[in-house]
Coordinates of C-alpha atoms in Angstrom, one line a residue:
M1 CA 85.7 211.0 113.2
D2 CA 82.2 209.5 112.4
L3 CA 80.2 207.6 114.9
R4 CA 80.9 204.2 113.4
A5 CA 84.7 204.7 113.8
E6 CA 84.2 205.7 117.5
L7 CA 82.0 202.6 118.2
L8 CA 84.4 200.3 116.5
K9 CA 87.4 201.5 118.8
S10 CA 85.5 200.6 121.9
I11 CA 84.3 197.3 120.4
W12 CA 87.8 196.4 119.4
Y13 CA 88.7 196.7 123.2
A14 CA 85.9 194.5 124.1
F15 CA 86.8 192.0 121.5
T16 CA 90.3 191.7 122.4
A17 CA 89.4 191.4 126.1
L18 CA 87.4 188.2 125.1
D19 CA 90.4 186.9 123.3
V20 CA 91.9 185.1 126.4
E21 CA 94.5 182.9 124.4
K22 CA 95.5 186.1 122.3
S23 CA 95.0 184.0 119.2
G24 CA 92.9 186.7 117.4
K25 CA 89.8 184.5 117.7
V26 CA 86.8 184.5 120.3
S27 CA 84.3 181.8 121.0
K28 CA 80.9 182.0 119.5
S29 CA 79.0 182.0 122.8
Q30 CA 81.1 185.1 124.1
L31 CA 80.4 186.9 120.8
K32 CA 76.8 186.0 121.3
V33 CA 76.7 187.5 124.7
L34 CA 78.7 190.6 123.5
S35 CA 76.3 191.2 120.6
H36 CA 73.2 190.8 122.9
N37 CA 74.7 193.6 125.2
L38 CA 75.6 195.8 122.3
Y39 CA 71.8 195.5 121.1
T40 CA 70.9 196.7 124.6
V41 CA 73.2 199.5 125.1
L42 CA 72.8 200.9 121.6
C43 CA 69.0 200.8 121.8
I44 CA 68.7 198.5 118.7
P45 CA 65.7 196.2 118.5
H46 CA 66.8 192.6 119.1
D47 CA 66.9 190.0 116.3
P48 CA 67.0 186.6 118.0
V49 CA 66.7 184.7 114.9
A50 CA 69.7 186.3 113.2
L51 CA 71.7 186.2 116.4
E52 CA 70.9 182.4 116.9
E53 CA 71.6 181.8 113.2
H54 CA 74.9 183.5 113.0
F55 CA 76.2 182.0 116.4
R56 CA 74.9 178.5 116.3
D57 CA 77.1 175.8 117.5
D58 CA 79.0 174.0 114.9
D59 CA 82.4 172.7 114.1
D60 CA 83.8 176.0 112.7
G61 CA 85.4 176.9 116.1
P62 CA 86.0 180.4 117.3
V63 CA 85.6 183.3 115.2
S64 CA 88.2 186.1 114.2
S65 CA 87.6 189.8 114.2
Q66 CA 87.4 189.7 110.3
G67 CA 84.7 186.9 110.6
Y68 CA 82.8 188.9 113.3
M69 CA 82.8 192.2 111.3
P70 CA 80.1 191.3 108.6
Y71 CA 77.7 190.5 111.3
L72 CA 78.7 193.5 113.4
N73 CA 78.2 195.9 110.4
K74 CA 75.1 194.4 109.2
Y75 CA 73.0 193.9 112.3
I76 CA 74.4 196.4 114.6
L77 CA 76.4 199.3 113.3
D78 CA 74.2 199.8 110.2
K79 CA 71.2 200.2 112.5
V80 CA 72.7 202.7 115.1
E81 CA 71.2 206.1 115.1
E82 CA 73.1 208.9 116.6
G83 CA 71.3 210.5 119.7
A84 CA 69.2 207.3 120.1
F85 CA 71.3 205.9 122.8
V86 CA 73.6 207.1 125.6
K87 CA 77.3 206.9 124.5
E88 CA 78.6 206.8 128.1
N89 CA 76.6 203.5 128.7
F90 CA 78.1 201.9 125.6
D91 CA 81.6 203.0 126.5
E92 CA 81.1 201.6 130.1
L93 CA 80.1 198.4 128.8
C94 CA 83.2 198.0 126.7
W95 CA 85.4 199.5 129.5
T96 CA 84.1 196.9 131.9
L97 CA 85.0 194.1 129.6
T98 CA 88.6 195.2 128.9
A99 CA 89.4 196.7 132.3
K100 CA 88.9 193.4 133.9
K101 CA 91.7 191.9 131.9
N102 CA 94.0 194.8 131.2
Y103 CA 93.6 197.6 133.7
K104 CA 95.9 196.9 136.8
P105 CA 95.8 199.8 139.4
D106 CA 97.9 200.0 142.3
R107 CA 96.6 197.5 144.9
N108 CA 97.7 199.7 147.9
G109 CA 95.4 202.5 146.7
N110 CA 98.1 204.8 145.7
S111 CA 96.9 205.3 142.2
A112 CA 96.7 208.9 141.0
V113 CA 93.3 208.4 139.4
S114 CA 90.2 206.5 140.4
H115 CA 88.5 203.7 138.5
Q116 CA 85.9 206.2 137.2
D117 CA 88.7 208.7 136.2
A118 CA 90.5 205.9 134.5
F119 CA 87.4 205.2 132.4
K120 CA 87.1 208.8 131.4
L121 CA 90.8 208.8 130.4
W122 CA 90.3 205.7 128.4
C123 CA 87.4 207.5 126.6
L124 CA 89.7 210.4 126.0
F125 CA 92.3 208.1 124.6
N126 CA 90.0 206.5 122.3
F127 CA 88.9 209.9 121.0
L128 CA 92.5 211.1 120.4
S129 CA 94.0 207.8 119.2
E130 CA 95.0 207.2 115.6
D131 CA 92.5 205.4 113.3
K132 CA 94.9 202.3 113.1
Y133 CA 94.9 199.0 115.1
P134 CA 96.1 198.3 117.5
L135 CA 95.2 201.6 118.9
V136 CA 98.0 204.0 120.0
M137 CA 98.2 207.6 120.8
V138 CA 101.0 209.6 119.3
P139 CA 103.3 211.6 121.5
D140 CA 101.8 215.0 120.4
E141 CA 98.3 213.8 121.5
V142 CA 99.7 212.6 124.7
E143 CA 101.3 215.9 125.5
Y144 CA 98.2 217.8 124.3
L145 CA 95.9 215.6 126.7
L146 CA 98.2 216.0 129.6
K147 CA 98.5 219.8 129.1
K148 CA 94.7 220.0 129.1
I149 CA 94.5 218.2 132.3
C150 CA 97.3 220.3 133.9
T151 CA 95.8 223.5 132.6
A152 CA 92.3 222.5 134.2
M153 CA 94.4 222.2 137.6
N154 CA 96.4 225.3 136.9
V155 CA 99.6 223.3 136.8
E156 CA 102.4 223.5 134.1
L157 CA 103.3 220.3 132.5
N158 CA 107.1 219.4 132.2
S159 CA 107.5 218.6 128.7
C160 CA 111.1 217.7 129.0
E161 CA 110.3 215.0 131.6
L162 CA 107.5 213.7 129.2
D163 CA 110.1 213.6 126.4
D164 CA 112.4 211.6 128.7
Y165 CA 109.7 209.3 129.6
L166 CA 108.7 208.5 126.0
S167 CA 112.2 208.1 125.0
Q168 CA 112.7 205.4 127.7
E169 CA 109.6 203.5 126.5
P170 CA 110.4 200.8 123.9
Q171 CA 107.5 202.0 121.8
G172 CA 107.3 205.5 123.2
Q173 CA 108.4 207.3 120.0
G174 CA 105.7 205.6 117.9
G175 CA 102.9 206.2 120.5
L176 CA 101.5 204.7 123.7
T177 CA 98.7 202.1 124.2
V178 CA 96.0 203.1 126.6
W179 CA 97.4 200.8 129.3
Q180 CA 100.8 202.3 129.1
F181 CA 99.1 205.7 129.2
L182 CA 97.2 204.8 132.4
D183 CA 100.3 203.3 134.0
M184 CA 102.2 206.6 133.3
V185 CA 99.3 208.7 134.9
N186 CA 98.9 206.4 137.9
S187 CA 102.6 206.5 138.5
G188 CA 102.2 210.1 139.7
R189 CA 105.3 211.2 137.7
F190 CA 103.5 214.2 136.1
L191 CA 101.0 214.7 139.0
R192 CA 103.2 215.1 142.1
G193 CA 101.7 216.7 145.1
I194 CA 98.2 216.9 143.6
E195 CA 95.3 215.4 145.4
Q196 CA 93.2 212.7 143.7
E197 CA 90.1 214.9 144.0
A198 CA 91.8 217.9 142.0
V199 CA 92.8 215.3 139.4
S200 CA 89.4 213.9 139.3
M201 CA 87.9 217.3 138.8
A202 CA 90.3 218.2 136.0
V203 CA 89.7 214.9 134.2
E204 CA 85.9 215.5 134.5
E205 CA 86.3 219.1 132.9
V206 CA 88.4 217.7 130.2
Y207 CA 86.0 214.8 129.6
Q208 CA 83.2 217.1 129.3
E209 CA 85.0 219.4 127.1
V210 CA 86.3 216.8 124.8
I211 CA 83.9 213.9 124.8
E212 CA 80.6 215.7 125.6
D213 CA 81.5 218.8 123.5
V214 CA 81.0 221.3 126.4
L215 CA 82.6 224.5 125.2
K216 CA 82.0 226.4 128.5
Q217 CA 79.8 226.0 131.8
G218 CA 79.2 228.0 134.8
Y219 CA 76.8 230.3 136.7
L220 CA 75.4 233.4 134.7
W221 CA 72.5 235.7 135.7
K222 CA 69.6 235.6 133.3
R223 CA 66.9 238.0 132.8
G224 CA 63.3 236.6 132.3
Q225 CA 61.2 237.3 129.3
L226 CA 57.8 237.8 131.1
R227 CA 58.6 238.8 134.7
R228 CA 61.7 240.5 133.7
N229 CA 63.5 239.5 136.9
W230 CA 67.2 238.2 137.0
S231 CA 67.8 234.6 138.1
E232 CA 71.2 232.7 138.6
R233 CA 71.3 229.6 136.5
W234 CA 73.9 227.0 135.6
F235 CA 74.6 227.4 131.8
M236 CA 76.2 224.7 129.7
L237 CA 77.3 225.6 126.2
K238 CA 77.5 223.0 123.4
P239 CA 78.1 223.7 119.6
S240 CA 74.5 223.5 119.0
V241 CA 72.6 224.5 122.1
L242 CA 73.1 226.8 125.2
S243 CA 71.3 225.0 128.1
Y244 CA 70.6 226.3 131.6
Y245 CA 69.7 224.4 134.9
M246 CA 68.8 225.2 138.3
S247 CA 72.0 224.2 139.7
E248 CA 75.4 222.6 138.5
E249 CA 74.0 219.1 139.4
R250 CA 72.0 219.6 136.2
K251 CA 69.1 217.8 137.7
E252 CA 66.4 220.3 136.7
K253 CA 66.6 221.7 133.3
K254 CA 65.0 225.3 133.0
G255 CA 65.5 225.8 129.2
S256 CA 67.7 225.9 126.3
I257 CA 68.9 228.3 123.5
T258 CA 69.3 226.7 120.0
L259 CA 72.2 228.2 118.2
D260 CA 72.5 228.4 114.5
K261 CA 74.6 230.6 112.0
H262 CA 71.9 233.3 112.3
C263 CA 72.6 234.0 116.0
C264 CA 74.8 236.6 117.3
V265 CA 76.2 237.8 120.6
E266 CA 76.8 241.4 121.7
M267 CA 78.1 243.3 124.6
L268 CA 75.6 245.4 126.7
P269 CA 76.2 248.4 128.8
D270 CA 75.6 248.0 132.6
R271 CA 72.1 248.9 133.8
D272 CA 69.6 248.0 136.4
G273 CA 72.3 247.4 138.8
K274 CA 73.8 244.6 136.6
R275 CA 77.3 244.8 135.2
C276 CA 79.2 242.7 132.7
M277 CA 76.1 242.2 130.7
F278 CA 75.7 240.7 127.1
C279 CA 72.9 239.2 125.0
V280 CA 72.5 236.3 122.6
K281 CA 70.2 237.1 119.7
T282 CA 68.3 234.4 117.9
S283 CA 65.9 234.7 115.1
S284 CA 62.9 234.7 117.7
R285 CA 64.3 236.0 120.9
T286 CA 67.0 238.0 122.6
Y287 CA 68.5 236.6 125.8
E288 CA 70.1 238.9 128.3
M289 CA 72.8 237.6 130.7
S290 CA 75.3 239.0 133.2
A291 CA 78.6 237.5 134.1
S292 CA 80.4 237.8 137.4
D293 CA 83.2 239.9 136.0
T294 CA 84.6 241.2 132.7
R295 CA 86.9 238.1 132.2
Q296 CA 84.0 235.6 132.4
R297 CA 81.9 237.8 130.1
Q298 CA 84.8 237.8 127.6
E299 CA 85.2 234.0 127.8
W300 CA 81.5 233.4 127.4
T301 CA 81.0 235.7 124.5
L302 CA 84.1 234.0 122.8
A303 CA 82.8 230.5 123.5
I304 CA 79.2 231.4 122.1
Q305 CA 80.8 233.0 118.9
T306 CA 82.9 229.7 118.6
A307 CA 79.7 227.7 118.8
I308 CA 78.0 230.0 116.3
R309 CA 81.0 229.7 113.9
L310 CA 80.9 225.9 114.1
Q311 CA 77.2 225.9 113.3
A312 CA 77.9 228.3 110.3
E313 CA 80.7 225.8 109.0
G314 CA 78.4 222.9 109.5
K315 CA 80.7 221.2 112.2
K316 CA 79.2 219.4 115.2
S317 CA 82.3 219.1 117.4
L318 CA 85.1 221.7 118.1
H319 CA 87.5 219.1 119.4
K320 CA 87.0 216.8 116.5
D321 CA 87.8 219.6 114.2
L322 CA 90.9 220.5 116.3
K323 CA 91.9 216.9 116.3
Q324 CA 91.5 216.8 112.6
K325 CA 93.6 219.9 112.2
R326 CA 96.3 218.6 114.5
R327 CA 96.4 215.4 112.4
E328 CA 96.7 217.3 109.3
Q329 CA 99.4 219.4 111.0
R330 CA 101.1 216.3 112.1
E331 CA 100.9 214.8 108.5
Q332 CA 102.2 218.0 107.1
R333 CA 105.0 218.0 109.5
E334 CA 105.7 214.4 108.7
Q335 CA 105.5 215.2 105.1
R336 CA 107.8 218.1 105.5
K337 CA 110.1 216.0 107.5
A338 CA 109.9 213.2 105.0
A339 CA 110.6 215.9 102.3
K340 CA 113.4 217.3 104.3
E341 CA 114.8 213.9 104.8
E342 CA 114.4 213.1 101.2
E343 CA 116.0 216.5 100.4
T344 CA 118.8 215.6 102.8
Q345 CA 119.2 212.2 101.3
R346 CA 119.1 213.8 97.8
L347 CA 121.7 216.4 99.0
K348 CA 123.7 213.6 100.4
Q349 CA 123.6 211.7 97.1
L350 CA 124.3 214.9 95.3
Q351 CA 127.2 215.6 97.7
E352 CA 128.5 212.0 97.2
E353 CA 128.0 212.3 93.4
K354 CA 129.9 215.7 93.5
E355 CA 132.7 214.0 95.5
R356 CA 132.7 211.2 93.2
K357 CA 132.7 213.5 90.2
L358 CA 135.6 215.6 92.1
Q359 CA 137.5 212.4 92.4
E360 CA 136.9 211.5 88.8
L361 CA 137.8 215.0 87.9
E362 CA 141.0 214.6 90.0
L363 CA 141.7 211.4 88.3
L364 CA 141.0 213.0 85.0
K365 CA 143.3 216.0 85.9
E366 CA 146.0 213.6 87.0
A367 CA 145.5 211.6 83.8
Q368 CA 145.7 214.8 81.9
R369 CA 148.8 215.7 83.7
Q370 CA 150.4 212.4 82.9
A371 CA 149.3 212.8 79.3
E372 CA 150.7 216.3 79.1
I373 CA 154.0 214.9 80.5
L374 CA 154.0 212.0 78.1
L375 CA 153.0 214.4 75.2
Q376 CA 155.8 216.8 76.4
E377 CA 158.2 213.8 76.5
E378 CA 157.0 212.6 73.1
E379 CA 157.1 216.2 71.7
Q380 CA 160.6 216.5 73.0
R381 CA 161.6 213.1 71.6
R382 CA 160.0 213.9 68.2
R383 CA 161.6 217.3 68.2
Q384 CA 165.0 215.7 68.9
Q385 CA 164.5 213.1 66.3
H386 CA 163.4 215.8 63.9
E387 CA 166.6 218.0 64.7
E388 CA 168.7 214.9 64.4
M389 CA 167.0 214.0 61.1
Q390 CA 167.3 217.5 60.0
R391 CA 171.0 217.5 60.8
T392 CA 171.5 214.2 59.2
L393 CA 169.6 215.5 56.0
E394 CA 171.7 218.8 56.0
I395 CA 174.8 216.6 56.2
Q396 CA 173.6 214.5 53.4
L397 CA 172.5 217.5 51.4
R398 CA 176.0 219.1 51.9
E399 CA 177.5 215.8 50.7
A400 CA 175.2 215.6 47.9
E401 CA 176.0 219.2 46.9
Q402 CA 179.6 218.4 47.2
A403 CA 179.3 215.4 45.3
R404 CA 177.2 217.2 42.7
A405 CA 179.9 220.1 42.5
S406 CA 182.6 217.4 42.2
M407 CA 180.7 215.7 39.3
Q408 CA 180.1 218.9 37.7
A409 CA 183.8 219.8 37.9
E410 CA 184.5 216.3 36.6
M411 CA 182.0 216.8 33.8
V412 CA 183.7 220.1 33.0
L413 CA 187.0 218.4 32.8
K414 CA 185.8 215.5 30.7
E415 CA 184.1 218.0 28.4
A416 CA 187.3 220.0 28.1
E417 CA 189.2 216.6 27.4
A418 CA 186.7 215.6 24.9
E419 CA 187.0 219.0 23.2
R420 CA 190.8 218.4 23.0
Q421 CA 190.2 215.0 21.6
R422 CA 187.8 216.4 19.0
K423 CA 190.5 219.0 18.0
R424 CA 193.2 216.3 17.8
I425 CA 190.9 214.2 15.6
L426 CA 190.2 217.2 13.3
E427 CA 194.0 217.7 13.1
L428 CA 194.4 214.1 12.2
E429 CA 191.7 214.3 9.6
A430 CA 193.4 217.3 8.1
M431 CA 196.8 215.6 8.1
Q432 CA 195.1 212.6 6.4
E433 CA 193.8 214.8 3.8
R434 CA 197.1 216.3 3.2
L435 CA 198.6 212.7 3.2
Q436 CA 196.1 211.8 0.6
E437 CA 197.0 214.7 -1.5
A438 CA 200.6 214.0 -1.2
L439 CA 200.0 210.3 -2.2
Q440 CA 197.8 211.2 -5.1
Q441 CA 200.6 213.6 -6.3
E442 CA 203.1 210.7 -5.8
V443 CA 200.9 208.4 -7.7
K444 CA 200.7 210.9 -10.5
A445 CA 204.4 211.1 -10.4
R446 CA 204.9 207.4 -10.5
Q447 CA 202.6 207.0 -13.4
D448 CA 204.5 209.5 -15.0
E449 CA 207.6 207.3 -14.4
E450 CA 207.3 204.0 -16.1
A451 CA 210.3 202.6 -14.8
V452 CA 209.3 202.7 -11.3
R453 CA 205.8 201.4 -11.9
Y454 CA 206.1 198.1 -10.3
A455 CA 207.8 199.5 -7.2
Q456 CA 205.4 202.4 -7.1
A457 CA 202.4 200.0 -7.2
R458 CA 203.8 197.9 -4.4
L459 CA 204.6 201.0 -2.5
L460 CA 201.1 202.2 -3.1
A461 CA 199.7 198.9 -1.9
E462 CA 201.7 199.1 1.2
E463 CA 200.5 202.6 1.5
E464 CA 197.0 201.6 1.1
E465 CA 197.4 199.0 3.8
K466 CA 198.8 201.6 6.2
L467 CA 195.8 203.9 5.2
K468 CA 193.5 201.2 6.1
Q469 CA 195.2 200.8 9.4
L470 CA 195.0 204.5 9.8
M471 CA 191.2 204.4 9.0
K472 CA 190.9 201.8 11.4
L473 CA 192.7 203.9 14.0
K474 CA 190.4 206.7 13.1
E475 CA 187.4 204.4 13.7
E476 CA 188.7 203.3 17.0
Q477 CA 189.1 207.1 17.9
E478 CA 185.5 207.7 16.8
E479 CA 184.3 204.7 18.8
Y480 CA 186.1 206.0 21.7
I481 CA 184.7 209.4 21.2
I482 CA 181.1 207.8 21.2
K483 CA 182.0 205.7 24.2
T484 CA 183.1 208.8 26.0
Q485 CA 179.7 210.5 25.0
R486 CA 177.9 207.5 26.3
E487 CA 179.9 207.5 29.4
K488 CA 179.0 211.3 29.8
Q489 CA 175.3 210.4 29.3
V490 CA 175.7 207.6 31.9
L491 CA 177.3 210.1 34.2
K492 CA 174.5 212.6 33.7
Q493 CA 172.0 209.9 34.4
E494 CA 174.0 208.8 37.5
M495 CA 173.9 212.5 38.6
E496 CA 170.2 212.6 38.3
N497 CA 169.8 209.4 40.2
K498 CA 172.0 210.8 42.9
N499 CA 169.9 213.8 43.2
K500 CA 166.9 211.7 43.5
C501 CA 168.6 209.1 45.8
L502 CA 170.8 210.9 48.3
E503 CA 171.5 207.9 50.5
E504 CA 173.4 206.2 47.5
A505 CA 175.5 209.3 46.7
Q506 CA 178.6 208.0 48.2
K507 CA 178.5 204.7 46.4
Q508 CA 177.8 206.3 43.1
L509 CA 180.7 208.7 43.7
E510 CA 183.0 205.9 44.2
E511 CA 181.7 204.3 41.0
V512 CA 182.3 207.6 39.2
R513 CA 185.7 207.8 40.6
V514 CA 186.4 204.2 39.4
N515 CA 185.0 205.3 35.9
R516 CA 187.0 208.3 36.1
Q517 CA 190.3 206.3 36.7
R518 CA 189.4 204.0 33.9
V519 CA 188.6 207.1 31.5
D520 CA 191.8 208.6 32.6
Q521 CA 193.7 205.5 31.9
D522 CA 191.9 205.4 28.3
V523 CA 192.6 209.1 27.8
M524 CA 196.3 208.4 28.7
A525 CA 196.2 205.3 26.3
A526 CA 194.8 207.5 23.7
Q527 CA 197.2 210.2 24.3
R528 CA 200.0 207.7 23.9
K529 CA 198.4 206.4 20.8
L530 CA 198.2 210.0 19.4
R531 CA 201.8 210.8 20.4
Q532 CA 202.7 207.5 18.5
A533 CA 200.5 208.5 15.5
S534 CA 202.0 212.0 15.4
T535 CA 205.3 210.5 15.6
N536 CA 204.5 208.2 12.7
V537 CA 203.0 211.1 10.7
K538 CA 206.2 213.0 11.1
H539 CA 208.1 209.9 9.9
W540 CA 205.9 209.6 7.1
N541 CA 206.1 213.2 6.2
V542 CA 210.0 212.6 6.1
Q543 CA 209.6 209.5 3.9
M544 CA 207.2 211.3 1.8
N545 CA 209.5 214.1 1.4
R546 CA 212.2 211.7 0.4
L547 CA 209.9 210.0 -2.2
M548 CA 208.9 213.3 -3.5
H549 CA 212.5 214.1 -4.3
P550 CA 213.1 213.9 -8.2
I551 CA 215.3 211.0 -9.5
G552 CA 218.3 212.3 -11.2
P553 CA 219.4 210.9 -14.4
G554 CA 222.0 208.1 -14.1
D555 CA 220.7 206.9 -10.7
K556 CA 220.3 203.2 -10.4
R557 CA 216.8 201.8 -10.0
T558 CA 217.9 199.1 -7.6
N559 CA 219.5 201.7 -5.4
V560 CA 216.5 203.8 -5.7
S561 CA 214.1 201.0 -4.9
G562 CA 216.4 199.8 -2.2
G563 CA 216.6 203.3 -0.7
V564 CA 212.8 203.7 -0.9
F565 CA 212.1 200.4 0.8
A566 CA 215.0 201.0 3.2
G567 CA 213.2 204.3 4.2
Y568 CA 209.9 202.4 4.8
Q569 CA 211.4 199.6 6.7
P570 CA 211.8 201.5 10.1
L571 CA 208.5 203.0 9.5
L572 CA 206.7 199.6 9.1
S573 CA 208.4 198.3 12.0
Q574 CA 207.5 201.2 14.2
R575 CA 203.9 200.9 13.0
D576 CA 203.8 197.3 13.7
S577 CA 205.0 197.9 17.2
S578 CA 202.5 200.6 17.8
L579 CA 199.6 198.4 16.7
K580 CA 200.7 195.8 19.2

């Protein structure tokens, strides 16, 4: 903490004390008086012109703290020199202004501390408070200060009771104001059974240690440089100097030892009737001293070594350094706490995210199970459909195979029937050839017989007509054979179509059956015709045999002619009936 920050804390209390209406503004006349007093206690040359110019009466009204800061920085704080004024007088001025308004001790005189001790506690509070306005002292620093005071009185502080008190205060967790702190000390809650004088001595000791940077003080025996005699002196150790006085009132200063990084302290053996000796070596001289006991010598040597270390590190105050370290530790603790809270929050978020993902995973698993169930049902349904379709196809295939086998059997039968028809046709053709030969022989015979020429010619005409009918019958038979072959091709085409289209097999089978019945009827009709034709052929053979019989001499032509035509007459009638 630099000098400007220390001064601003005390001035802030003085400024707020002048703000009677608590509006954040102070009248110019009051600020003028405050500035004049600050000039005096800070030992700054007065500048009446600037003071009057800045705080002249006009219509601007009161001035806020922000409006007063430019003048304060420029004309007062920028001119302050450390060591040129007494810091205690400056603090007393600001304390006097603020205590009149804010400090309210017990009117019955039951306060644990006196007015002067309250002032020193106020100074300690300002030193240990945070650099933020309004000024507060965090609970750690409150506990630290109370422990210092209790340690000076050889009393142990009840930390639990302090925590309870801070937890009961509305703003105790964030820090205490100086007036809350003084009320807490005056309540006697932490100083029960301790006299005010002991408290005053403890506050004074802590004040000197913290504010005045007194590392240690007490009586020591010192050996003179010239006379080499031993004299008892009151020593006061500060980070830069070890001063010694005639007595503890410090009215007559006998000398001082300037400390720097080149100094050192050493233990000395007992001699000349003195014990617990040690010496402080500087670059120009060695100072021999003797403590009352070993414990005091140990404390003095450690304190002097601490002062030398501070000088080597370039630090002016031990407690400023300790305060800065405590603040850094608090910041680090707060950072760790914030990091821990952030980590906790992050872990909480991760846990929530994990739980959400687990829920989503459960939903996905449930959906997957539902999908698997649906898939199994669908698979089972498809399997059933496939099996049913396979059974249907197998049935249709068996039916088609049966239909194919039946059609093949029918084809075999039809081919056999067609073969029989071809044989019959060949037989008819052979019979026709024989008949033609017989007719030729008969024509030749009748040519030879001039007597029966006319009758033979007419007979031949009739025979030719019958031959035409026979040829017509032959053509009909050939057409029937061609029709049968076409039907066979149609049946083959139908069988191929049935192999391609199994679903229409039954219908086509019915059509084949109908065609088969029709063919059977045609075959039966053809058989009847063939039987009729064979009968006719037999009859013609009989007639031809009769005709081929030679005519004996003396036979009458009329009778012969009549007999011939009489023989043909049944044949013609029978042929006509067959043709019908």
